[in-house]
Coordinates of C-alpha atoms in Angstrom, one line a residue:
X28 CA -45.2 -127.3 13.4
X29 CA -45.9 -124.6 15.8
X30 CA -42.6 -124.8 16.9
X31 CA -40.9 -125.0 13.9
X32 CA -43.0 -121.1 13.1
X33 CA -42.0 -119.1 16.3
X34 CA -38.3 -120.3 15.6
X35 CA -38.8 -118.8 11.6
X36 CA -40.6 -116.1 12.7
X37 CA -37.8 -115.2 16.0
X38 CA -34.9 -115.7 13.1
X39 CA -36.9 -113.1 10.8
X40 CA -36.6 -110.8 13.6
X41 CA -33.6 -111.4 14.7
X42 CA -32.5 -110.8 11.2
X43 CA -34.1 -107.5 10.3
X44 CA -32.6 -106.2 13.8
X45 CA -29.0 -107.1 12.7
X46 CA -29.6 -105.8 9.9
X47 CA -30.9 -102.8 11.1
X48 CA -28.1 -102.3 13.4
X49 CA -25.7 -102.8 10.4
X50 CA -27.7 -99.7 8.9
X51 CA -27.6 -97.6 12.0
X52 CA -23.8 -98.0 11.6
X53 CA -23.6 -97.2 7.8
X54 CA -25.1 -93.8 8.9
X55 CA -23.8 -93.1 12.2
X56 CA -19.9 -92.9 10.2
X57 CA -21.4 -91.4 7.3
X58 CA -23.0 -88.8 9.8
X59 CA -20.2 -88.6 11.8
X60 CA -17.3 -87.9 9.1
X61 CA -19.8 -85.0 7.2
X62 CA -19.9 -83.5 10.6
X63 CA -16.4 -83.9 10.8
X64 CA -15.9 -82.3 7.2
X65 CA -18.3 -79.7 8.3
X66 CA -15.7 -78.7 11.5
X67 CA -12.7 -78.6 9.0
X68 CA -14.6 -76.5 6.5
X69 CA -15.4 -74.3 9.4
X70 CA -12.2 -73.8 10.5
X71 CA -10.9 -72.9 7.1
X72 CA -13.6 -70.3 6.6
X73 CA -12.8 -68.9 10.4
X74 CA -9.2 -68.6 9.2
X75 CA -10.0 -66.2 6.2
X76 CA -11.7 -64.0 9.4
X77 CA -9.0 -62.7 10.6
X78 CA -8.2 -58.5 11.1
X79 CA -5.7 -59.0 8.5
X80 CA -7.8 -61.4 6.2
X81 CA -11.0 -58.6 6.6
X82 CA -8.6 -55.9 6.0
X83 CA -8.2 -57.3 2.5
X84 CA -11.4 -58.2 1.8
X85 CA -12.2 -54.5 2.6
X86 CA -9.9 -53.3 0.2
X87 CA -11.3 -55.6 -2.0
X88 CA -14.5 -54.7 -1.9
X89 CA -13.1 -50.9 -2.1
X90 CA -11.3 -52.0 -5.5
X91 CA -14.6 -54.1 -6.8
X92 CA -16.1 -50.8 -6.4
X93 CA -14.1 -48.7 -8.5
X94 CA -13.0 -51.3 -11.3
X95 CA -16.0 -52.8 -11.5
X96 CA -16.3 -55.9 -13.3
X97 CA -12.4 -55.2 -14.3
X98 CA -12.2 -56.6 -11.0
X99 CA -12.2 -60.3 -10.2
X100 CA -12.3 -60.6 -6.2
X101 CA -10.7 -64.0 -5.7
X102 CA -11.0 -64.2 -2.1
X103 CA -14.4 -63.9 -1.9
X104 CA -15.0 -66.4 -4.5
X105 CA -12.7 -68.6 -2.3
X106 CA -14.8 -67.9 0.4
X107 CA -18.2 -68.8 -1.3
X108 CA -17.1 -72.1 -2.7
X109 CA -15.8 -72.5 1.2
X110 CA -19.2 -71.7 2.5
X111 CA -21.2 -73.8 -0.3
X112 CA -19.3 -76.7 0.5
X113 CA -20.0 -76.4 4.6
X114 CA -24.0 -75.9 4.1
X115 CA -23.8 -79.1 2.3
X116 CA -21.6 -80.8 4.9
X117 CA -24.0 -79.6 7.7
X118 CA -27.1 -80.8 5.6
X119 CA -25.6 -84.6 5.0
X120 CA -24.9 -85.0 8.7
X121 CA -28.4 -83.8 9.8
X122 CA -29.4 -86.1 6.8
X123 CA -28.1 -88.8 8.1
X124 CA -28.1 -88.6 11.5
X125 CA -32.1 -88.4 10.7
X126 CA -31.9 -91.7 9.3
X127 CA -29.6 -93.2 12.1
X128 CA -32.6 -91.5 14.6
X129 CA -35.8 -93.6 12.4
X130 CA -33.4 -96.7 12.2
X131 CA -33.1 -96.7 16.0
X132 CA -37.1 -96.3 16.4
X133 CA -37.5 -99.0 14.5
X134 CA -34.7 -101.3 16.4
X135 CA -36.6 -100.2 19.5
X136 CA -40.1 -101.2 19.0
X137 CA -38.5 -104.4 18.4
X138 CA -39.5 -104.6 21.8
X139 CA -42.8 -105.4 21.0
X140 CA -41.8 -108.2 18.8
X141 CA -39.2 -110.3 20.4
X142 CA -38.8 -111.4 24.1
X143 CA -36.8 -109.3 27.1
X144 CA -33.5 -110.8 26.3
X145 CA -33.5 -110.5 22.6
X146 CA -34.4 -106.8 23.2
X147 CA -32.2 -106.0 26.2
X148 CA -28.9 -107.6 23.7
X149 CA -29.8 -105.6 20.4
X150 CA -31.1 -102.5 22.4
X151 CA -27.5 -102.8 24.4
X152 CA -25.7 -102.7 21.0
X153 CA -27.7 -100.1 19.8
X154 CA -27.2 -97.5 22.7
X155 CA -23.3 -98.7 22.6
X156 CA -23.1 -97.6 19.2
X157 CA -25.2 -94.6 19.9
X158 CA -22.6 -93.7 23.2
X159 CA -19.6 -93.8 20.9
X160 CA -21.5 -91.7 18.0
X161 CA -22.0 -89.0 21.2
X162 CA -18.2 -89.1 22.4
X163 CA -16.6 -88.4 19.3
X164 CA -18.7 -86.4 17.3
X165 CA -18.8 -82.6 17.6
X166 CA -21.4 -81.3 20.4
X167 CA -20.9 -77.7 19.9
X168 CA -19.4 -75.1 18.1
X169 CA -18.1 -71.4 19.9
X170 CA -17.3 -68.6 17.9
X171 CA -16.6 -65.3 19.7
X172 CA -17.2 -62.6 16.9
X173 CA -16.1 -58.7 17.3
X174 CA -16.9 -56.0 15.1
X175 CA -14.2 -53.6 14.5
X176 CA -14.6 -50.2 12.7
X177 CA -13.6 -49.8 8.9
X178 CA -12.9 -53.2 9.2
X179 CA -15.7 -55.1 9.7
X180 CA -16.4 -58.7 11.9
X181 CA -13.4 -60.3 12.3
X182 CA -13.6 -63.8 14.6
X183 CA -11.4 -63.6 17.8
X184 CA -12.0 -67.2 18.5
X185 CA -13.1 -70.3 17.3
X186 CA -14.0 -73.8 19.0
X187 CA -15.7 -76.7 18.0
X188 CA -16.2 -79.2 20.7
X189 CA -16.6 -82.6 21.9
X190 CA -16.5 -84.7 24.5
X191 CA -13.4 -86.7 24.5
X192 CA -11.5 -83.8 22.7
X193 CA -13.3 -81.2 25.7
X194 CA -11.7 -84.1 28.3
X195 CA -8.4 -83.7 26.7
X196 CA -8.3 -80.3 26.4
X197 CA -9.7 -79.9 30.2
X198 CA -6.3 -82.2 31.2
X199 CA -3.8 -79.9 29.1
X200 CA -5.4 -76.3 30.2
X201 CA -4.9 -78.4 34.0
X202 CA -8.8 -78.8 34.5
X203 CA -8.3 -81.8 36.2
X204 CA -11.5 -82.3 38.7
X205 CA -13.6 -81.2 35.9
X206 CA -12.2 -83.2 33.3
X207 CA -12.3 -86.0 35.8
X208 CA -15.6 -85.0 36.7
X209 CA -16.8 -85.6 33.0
X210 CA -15.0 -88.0 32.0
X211 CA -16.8 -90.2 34.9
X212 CA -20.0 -89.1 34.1
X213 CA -19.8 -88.9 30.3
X214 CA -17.8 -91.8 29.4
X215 CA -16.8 -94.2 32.2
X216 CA -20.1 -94.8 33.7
X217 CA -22.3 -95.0 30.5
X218 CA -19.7 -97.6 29.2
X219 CA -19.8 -99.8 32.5
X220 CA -23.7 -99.5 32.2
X221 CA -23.9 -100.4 28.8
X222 CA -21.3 -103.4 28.8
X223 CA -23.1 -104.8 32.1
X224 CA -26.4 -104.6 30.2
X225 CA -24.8 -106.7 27.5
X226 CA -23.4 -109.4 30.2
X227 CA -26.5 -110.1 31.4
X228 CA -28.3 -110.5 28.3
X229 CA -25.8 -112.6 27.2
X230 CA -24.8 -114.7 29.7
X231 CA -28.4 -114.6 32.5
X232 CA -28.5 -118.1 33.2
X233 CA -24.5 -118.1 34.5
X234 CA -23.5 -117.8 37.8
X235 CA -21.4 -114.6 36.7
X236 CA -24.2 -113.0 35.2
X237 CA -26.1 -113.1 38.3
X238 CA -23.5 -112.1 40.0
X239 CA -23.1 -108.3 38.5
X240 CA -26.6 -107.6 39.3
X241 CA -26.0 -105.9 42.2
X242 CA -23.4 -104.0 39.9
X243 CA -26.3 -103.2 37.6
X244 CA -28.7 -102.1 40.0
X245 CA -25.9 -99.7 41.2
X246 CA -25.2 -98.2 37.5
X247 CA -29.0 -97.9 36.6
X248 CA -28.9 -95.6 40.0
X249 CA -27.0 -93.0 38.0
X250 CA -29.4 -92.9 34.6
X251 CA -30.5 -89.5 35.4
X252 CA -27.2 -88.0 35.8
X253 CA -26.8 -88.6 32.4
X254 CA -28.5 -85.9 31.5
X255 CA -27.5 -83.6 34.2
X256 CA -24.2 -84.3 32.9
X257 CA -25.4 -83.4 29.4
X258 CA -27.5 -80.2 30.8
X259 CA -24.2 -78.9 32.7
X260 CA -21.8 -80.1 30.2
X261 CA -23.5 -77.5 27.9
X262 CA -23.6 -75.0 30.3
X263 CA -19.6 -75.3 30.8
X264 CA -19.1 -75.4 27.0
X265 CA -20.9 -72.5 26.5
X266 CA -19.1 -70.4 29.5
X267 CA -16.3 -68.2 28.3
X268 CA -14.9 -64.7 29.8
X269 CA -15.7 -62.9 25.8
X270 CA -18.9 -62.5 24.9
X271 CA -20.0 -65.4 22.6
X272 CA -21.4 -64.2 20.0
X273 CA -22.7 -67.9 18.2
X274 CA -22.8 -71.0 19.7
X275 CA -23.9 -73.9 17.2
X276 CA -25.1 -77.4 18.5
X277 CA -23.6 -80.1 16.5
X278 CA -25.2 -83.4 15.9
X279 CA -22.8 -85.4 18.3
X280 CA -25.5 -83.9 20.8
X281 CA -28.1 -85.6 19.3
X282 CA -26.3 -88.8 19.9
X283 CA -25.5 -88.5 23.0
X284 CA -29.4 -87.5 24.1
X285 CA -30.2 -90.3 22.0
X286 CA -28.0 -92.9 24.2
X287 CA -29.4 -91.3 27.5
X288 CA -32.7 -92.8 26.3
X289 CA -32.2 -95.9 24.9
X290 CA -30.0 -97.0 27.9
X291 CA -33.1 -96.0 30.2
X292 CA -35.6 -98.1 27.9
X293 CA -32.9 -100.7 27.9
X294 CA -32.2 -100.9 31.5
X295 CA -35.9 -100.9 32.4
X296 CA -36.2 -104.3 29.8
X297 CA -33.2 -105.6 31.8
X298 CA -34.6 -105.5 34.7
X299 CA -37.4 -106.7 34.1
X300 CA -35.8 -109.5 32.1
X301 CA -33.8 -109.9 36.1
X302 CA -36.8 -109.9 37.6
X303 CA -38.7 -112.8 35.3
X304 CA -35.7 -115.1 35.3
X305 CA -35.9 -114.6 39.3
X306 CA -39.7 -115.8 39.0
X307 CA -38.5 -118.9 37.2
X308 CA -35.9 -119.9 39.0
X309 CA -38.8 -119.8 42.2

């Protein structure tokens, strides 16, 4: 009878956490294509920024106030619906990148409820998820503004950044240690440490399990890197030879600091899920 309750009560569990994780992914692409949207709707208002598109506007506003309301300035209504649609972009990706954040929480004091193996699996998931959310979303956006007289502020450059798209660019400009540099740090590591955190959870009592501990010790080495690598990645995002004049965090940053900590929580379960089996096997 006894039995027969943990099992019910470990397949309640087990249940809400799958079903959690199916949530977490329901918002991370719904987070992830608003921020998307946002970046697009960015880049079509940075286009009507131009000398040549504020020259109009200028006259524009030079004609509005003559005519009056004889005058119908299309390109500023343009620009407003433009705008209008961006805030709300920007406000459904925080939205939902909130709820992906409280979903997460929750997955995570799972650890309180379930034993080191169930934990160190769905928590492995979890940051996985999280790690790709981080890669491909937006990080940061650059705009380099100037103001010009009779003109007004025109943009002289615009970039919204990422890190797989920031590694790609890094190859073509011929970047090639740094893009290497981050792509190691940023991508290839965090993926080798999350996938061997999965292999041991799912398969500790193999022979091949226990034979990439030494392989996980040596990736759990490098958890604080991650976020030197996030620290200094910033830094280089943010470096230019014009004066920046806005630089916006996007929520793909969010992800990414999110994954630096549930790897570390997850990593410190694993290991002491290492250590346990150890003790039994004694």
């Amino acid at each position: 009878m006894k039995r027969g309750f943990i099992l019910m009560k470990d397949l309640v569990i087990y249940t809400v956490l799958v079903a959690v994780l199916g949530m977490m992914l329901f918002y991370g692409e719904k987070s992830y294509r608003e921020a998307s949207l946002y970046e697009e709707l960015t880049v079509e208002l940075v286009s009507h920024q131009g000398a040549e598109e504020q020259a109009k506007s200028q006259l524009g506003k030079f004609a509005k106030s003559i005519l009056g309301g004889f005058y119908h300035d299309e390109r500023a209504a343009t620009l407003d619906a433009i705008r209008e649609k961006q805030e709300a972009a920007m406000m459904k990706a925080k939205e939902y990148t909130i709820y992906f954040m409280i979903l997460l929480v929750i997955l995570l004091l799972g650890y309180f409820f379930t034993s080191l193996r169930a934990f160190t699996l769905f928590g492995s998931l979890a940051a996985l998820l999280t790690l790709v959310l981080g890669l491909i979303t937006p990080i940061l956006m650059v705009t380099i503004h100037k103001e010009v007289e009779y003109i007004g502020d025109i943009v002289l450059s615009f970039e919204s950044k990422g890190v797989v798209g920031s590694i790609q660019k890094l190859f073509e400009s011929g970047d090639i240690v740094v893009a290497l540099v981050i792509f190691l740090f940023s991508v290839l590591i965090p993926v080798l440490k999350v996938l061997s955190l999965l292999i041991v959870s799912l398969f500790l009592q193999s022979n091949f399990a226990h034979g990439i501990i030494k392989f996980f010790k040596m990736i759990g080495k490098w958890s604080m890197v991650d976020v030197f690598v996030v620290a200094v990645f910033l830094v280089y995002l943010t470096s230019n030879k014009g004066e920046i004049s806005r630089a916006e965090v996007e929520v793909g940053l969010y992800f990414f600091l999110a994954y630096v900590i549930v790897s570390m929580l997850v990593s410190l379960s694993a290991d002491k899920m290492l250590h346990k089996s150890k003790d039994e096997v004694r």
